[in-house]
């Protein structure tokens, strides 16, 4: 849905569209399904490139292992290779803002940061990189955290050709709806199974961890799965390696965090 058609819709039609979106979003069964739905919806408001990020391993000096992040984006590979792959995100001014605040913020604040002369060399390099890739106008939303170790945020980049003034005008009319939709998308993402590039479990590894979570011994699990104890130990070892943890208890916890413990098979 293009922006002009959105502006021409009646309030009743916009309400029906929001309800339809939220119903479909909350019924999504996979992150892939949810993400496509959300990207399409945000594009209707003029935001055609998104980056969502979430970590459960934040400390005072780190956001945790990047391989443990939940990262969703529809930016180009060229952009993500630089911004994410080369770690530019760690020096991005709006990432710094998101870590220190909650709620929504116009990227107009970047102009204030630049004029104040308080940006570091690394932050100026990120701004130059974004300008090169036409990531110049948009909004960031920092989600409310329930733990000091968790943090989630989304960057909504305006469509090429839209100025910050254009997108601010859209936000003035639809901003509360956009925030609510992103809040719901964020909360729904946290309920869905997620496996990063190197964090996926096989069916056998998952089953073994499930039995450990139920308090079963290796001998019990071998009997329940019809395997030898040595084979069970192998599945648990591979699960630990896949999740990059040292103990099976840590593997159970991390798999639970990623909603990989009890997954409905399609």
XYZ file of C-alpha atoms in Angstrom:
266
model
C 0.000 0.000 0.000
C 1.554 3.315 -1.067
C 1.609 6.392 1.098
C -0.825 8.438 -1.053
C -3.470 5.695 -0.881
C -2.956 5.531 2.892
C -3.613 9.254 3.206
C -6.768 8.983 1.110
C -8.248 6.216 3.272
C -11.069 7.055 5.646
C -10.487 6.633 9.369
C -12.811 3.616 9.334
C -10.752 1.989 6.561
C -7.502 2.734 8.389
C -8.911 1.194 11.570
C -9.961 -1.932 9.667
C -6.507 -2.168 8.060
C -4.805 -1.882 11.464
C -7.034 -4.572 12.926
C -6.368 -6.876 9.977
C -2.617 -6.348 10.297
C -2.562 -6.932 14.057
C -4.702 -10.053 13.747
C -2.436 -11.527 11.077
C 0.679 -10.479 12.981
C -0.370 -12.057 16.271
C -1.319 -15.274 14.446
C 2.012 -15.553 12.592
C 3.662 -18.929 13.175
C 7.183 -18.107 12.000
C 9.499 -15.118 12.177
C 9.777 -15.169 8.374
C 6.004 -14.796 8.022
C 5.898 -12.037 10.634
C 8.823 -10.118 9.159
C 7.412 -10.017 5.632
C 4.066 -8.858 6.972
C 5.690 -6.154 9.086
C 7.992 -4.904 6.309
C 5.043 -4.618 3.942
C 3.030 -2.703 6.543
C 5.829 -0.263 7.373
C 6.446 0.350 3.651
C 2.896 1.697 3.521
C 3.987 4.470 5.857
C 7.086 5.279 3.834
C 9.603 3.073 5.672
C 10.887 0.544 3.148
C 14.105 -0.590 4.920
C 14.117 -1.915 8.462
C 16.627 -3.339 10.926
C 15.361 -5.027 14.089
C 17.779 -6.151 16.777
C 17.425 -7.835 20.163
C 19.893 -9.194 22.712
C 19.494 -11.047 25.988
C 23.172 -10.741 26.884
C 23.763 -7.026 27.403
C 26.307 -5.924 30.019
C 27.726 -2.555 31.008
C 30.382 -2.807 28.286
C 28.939 -5.168 25.672
C 25.797 -6.220 23.829
C 26.959 -9.844 23.918
C 28.096 -12.169 21.164
C 26.716 -10.874 17.816
C 25.902 -14.471 16.868
C 23.403 -14.500 19.747
C 21.577 -11.386 18.528
C 18.152 -11.686 16.965
C 18.662 -9.635 13.789
C 15.996 -9.088 11.142
C 16.461 -6.772 8.182
C 15.423 -6.174 4.593
C 18.337 -3.837 3.809
C 20.626 -4.736 0.935
C 23.425 -7.219 1.512
C 25.956 -4.498 0.718
C 24.584 -2.337 3.512
C 24.265 -5.103 6.094
C 27.772 -6.394 5.347
C 29.121 -3.041 6.421
C 26.719 -1.962 9.125
C 26.380 -5.363 10.798
C 29.197 -7.514 9.448
C 31.932 -4.945 10.057
C 30.496 -3.831 13.388
C 29.600 -0.252 12.424
C 26.354 -0.609 14.389
C 28.358 -0.487 17.623
C 29.325 3.128 16.849
C 26.004 4.247 15.349
C 24.624 7.350 17.098
C 21.036 6.080 16.967
C 22.092 2.742 18.460
C 23.682 4.704 21.291
C 20.437 6.652 21.664
C 18.389 3.413 21.732
C 20.580 1.930 24.466
C 20.044 4.970 26.684
C 16.368 5.665 25.981
C 12.968 4.065 25.402
C 10.292 5.110 22.908
C 10.517 6.648 19.432
C 12.954 9.238 18.113
C 13.140 11.140 14.839
C 16.473 11.057 13.060
C 16.277 14.847 13.104
C 18.288 14.439 16.306
C 21.287 13.478 14.147
C 21.457 17.006 12.779
C 21.569 18.267 16.353
C 24.330 15.799 17.211
C 26.374 16.888 14.190
C 25.949 20.602 14.893
C 26.838 20.125 18.570
C 30.256 18.732 17.615
C 29.968 15.931 20.155
C 30.190 13.005 17.721
C 33.258 10.795 17.797
C 35.270 9.981 14.668
C 33.732 6.495 14.653
C 30.216 7.929 14.822
C 30.924 10.339 11.975
C 32.154 7.392 9.885
C 28.846 5.608 10.501
C 26.898 8.690 9.402
C 29.021 8.937 6.244
C 28.435 5.226 5.542
C 24.666 5.707 5.978
C 24.661 8.724 3.684
C 26.466 6.693 1.028
C 23.658 4.122 1.199
C 20.851 6.694 1.342
C 20.031 5.851 4.958
C 19.423 9.448 5.943
C 15.810 9.865 7.100
C 13.753 7.771 9.473
C 12.843 6.910 13.036
C 14.242 4.613 15.693
C 12.110 2.851 18.291
C 13.726 1.543 21.464
C 11.539 -1.045 23.171
C 10.958 -1.173 26.904
C 13.213 -3.720 28.603
C 12.114 -6.055 31.380
C 15.680 -6.884 32.398
C 18.979 -4.940 32.456
C 20.435 -7.667 30.234
C 17.871 -7.370 27.437
C 17.463 -4.698 24.810
C 15.506 -4.477 21.594
C 15.170 -1.722 19.001
C 14.161 -1.158 15.402
C 15.425 1.377 12.865
C 12.848 2.458 10.283
C 14.538 3.974 7.223
C 12.486 6.240 4.988
C 12.060 5.446 1.318
C 14.612 7.029 -1.031
C 13.382 10.460 -2.048
C 11.631 11.213 1.249
C 13.207 13.852 3.457
C 13.211 13.839 7.243
C 10.575 16.560 7.067
C 8.378 14.335 4.891
C 8.622 11.396 7.266
C 8.137 13.642 10.319
C 4.875 14.842 8.760
C 3.758 11.234 8.316
C 4.740 10.491 11.904
C 2.701 13.438 13.179
C -0.424 11.739 11.817
C 0.369 8.030 12.179
C 3.191 7.884 14.734
C 1.202 6.353 17.592
C -0.143 3.621 15.307
C 3.369 2.884 14.019
C 4.751 2.614 17.567
C 1.953 0.278 18.657
C 2.428 -1.954 15.615
C 6.173 -2.155 16.202
C 5.658 -2.874 19.903
C 3.333 -5.756 19.064
C 5.731 -7.068 16.396
C 8.583 -6.952 18.926
C 6.599 -8.826 21.579
C 5.492 -11.426 19.023
C 9.080 -11.962 17.805
C 10.065 -12.834 21.370
C 7.583 -15.738 21.343
C 8.677 -17.331 18.053
C 11.488 -19.841 17.472
C 14.651 -18.195 16.216
C 17.842 -19.813 15.022
C 20.748 -17.623 13.974
C 23.202 -18.670 11.267
C 25.022 -21.077 13.614
C 22.552 -21.604 16.450
C 20.088 -24.118 15.014
C 19.370 -27.463 16.675
C 18.540 -30.756 15.022
C 15.392 -32.603 16.047
C 17.422 -35.139 18.061
C 19.453 -32.443 19.825
C 16.279 -30.594 20.729
C 14.600 -33.754 22.036
C 17.591 -34.608 24.211
C 17.603 -31.104 25.695
C 13.881 -31.328 26.334
C 14.379 -34.439 28.431
C 17.231 -32.771 30.316
C 14.899 -29.864 31.010
C 12.415 -32.367 32.431
C 15.069 -33.573 34.883
C 15.910 -36.892 33.196
C 19.336 -38.515 33.486
C 21.371 -39.616 30.497
C 20.344 -43.228 31.147
C 16.674 -42.180 31.316
C 16.971 -40.232 28.069
C 18.656 -43.138 26.307
C 15.764 -45.393 27.270
C 13.126 -42.840 26.282
C 14.748 -42.083 22.911
C 15.725 -45.673 22.152
C 19.409 -44.780 21.930
C 22.609 -45.654 23.717
C 23.882 -43.374 26.466
C 26.906 -42.579 24.316
C 24.654 -41.401 21.478
C 22.653 -39.229 23.860
C 25.867 -37.689 25.128
C 26.880 -37.010 21.521
C 23.585 -35.185 20.813
C 24.001 -33.113 23.967
C 27.590 -32.259 23.077
C 26.580 -31.164 19.585
C 23.743 -29.099 21.065
C 26.226 -27.348 23.352
C 28.502 -26.657 20.396
C 25.630 -25.362 18.250
C 24.534 -22.990 20.998
C 28.120 -22.047 21.911
C 27.837 -22.873 25.614
C 29.938 -24.935 27.999
C 27.335 -26.872 29.974
C 24.124 -28.691 29.147
C 22.256 -26.522 31.669
C 23.349 -23.451 29.727
C 22.211 -25.119 26.513
C 18.751 -25.720 27.958
C 18.531 -22.074 29.051
C 19.714 -20.643 25.739
C 17.449 -22.931 23.719
C 14.557 -21.762 25.891
C 15.519 -18.123 25.281
C 15.448 -18.812 21.529
C 12.100 -20.631 21.803
C 13.719 -23.736 20.337
C 12.914 -26.114 23.209
C 9.345 -27.106 22.413
C 8.527 -26.424 18.786
C 5.364 -27.535 17.001
C 6.364 -29.526 13.932
C 4.605 -28.430 10.741
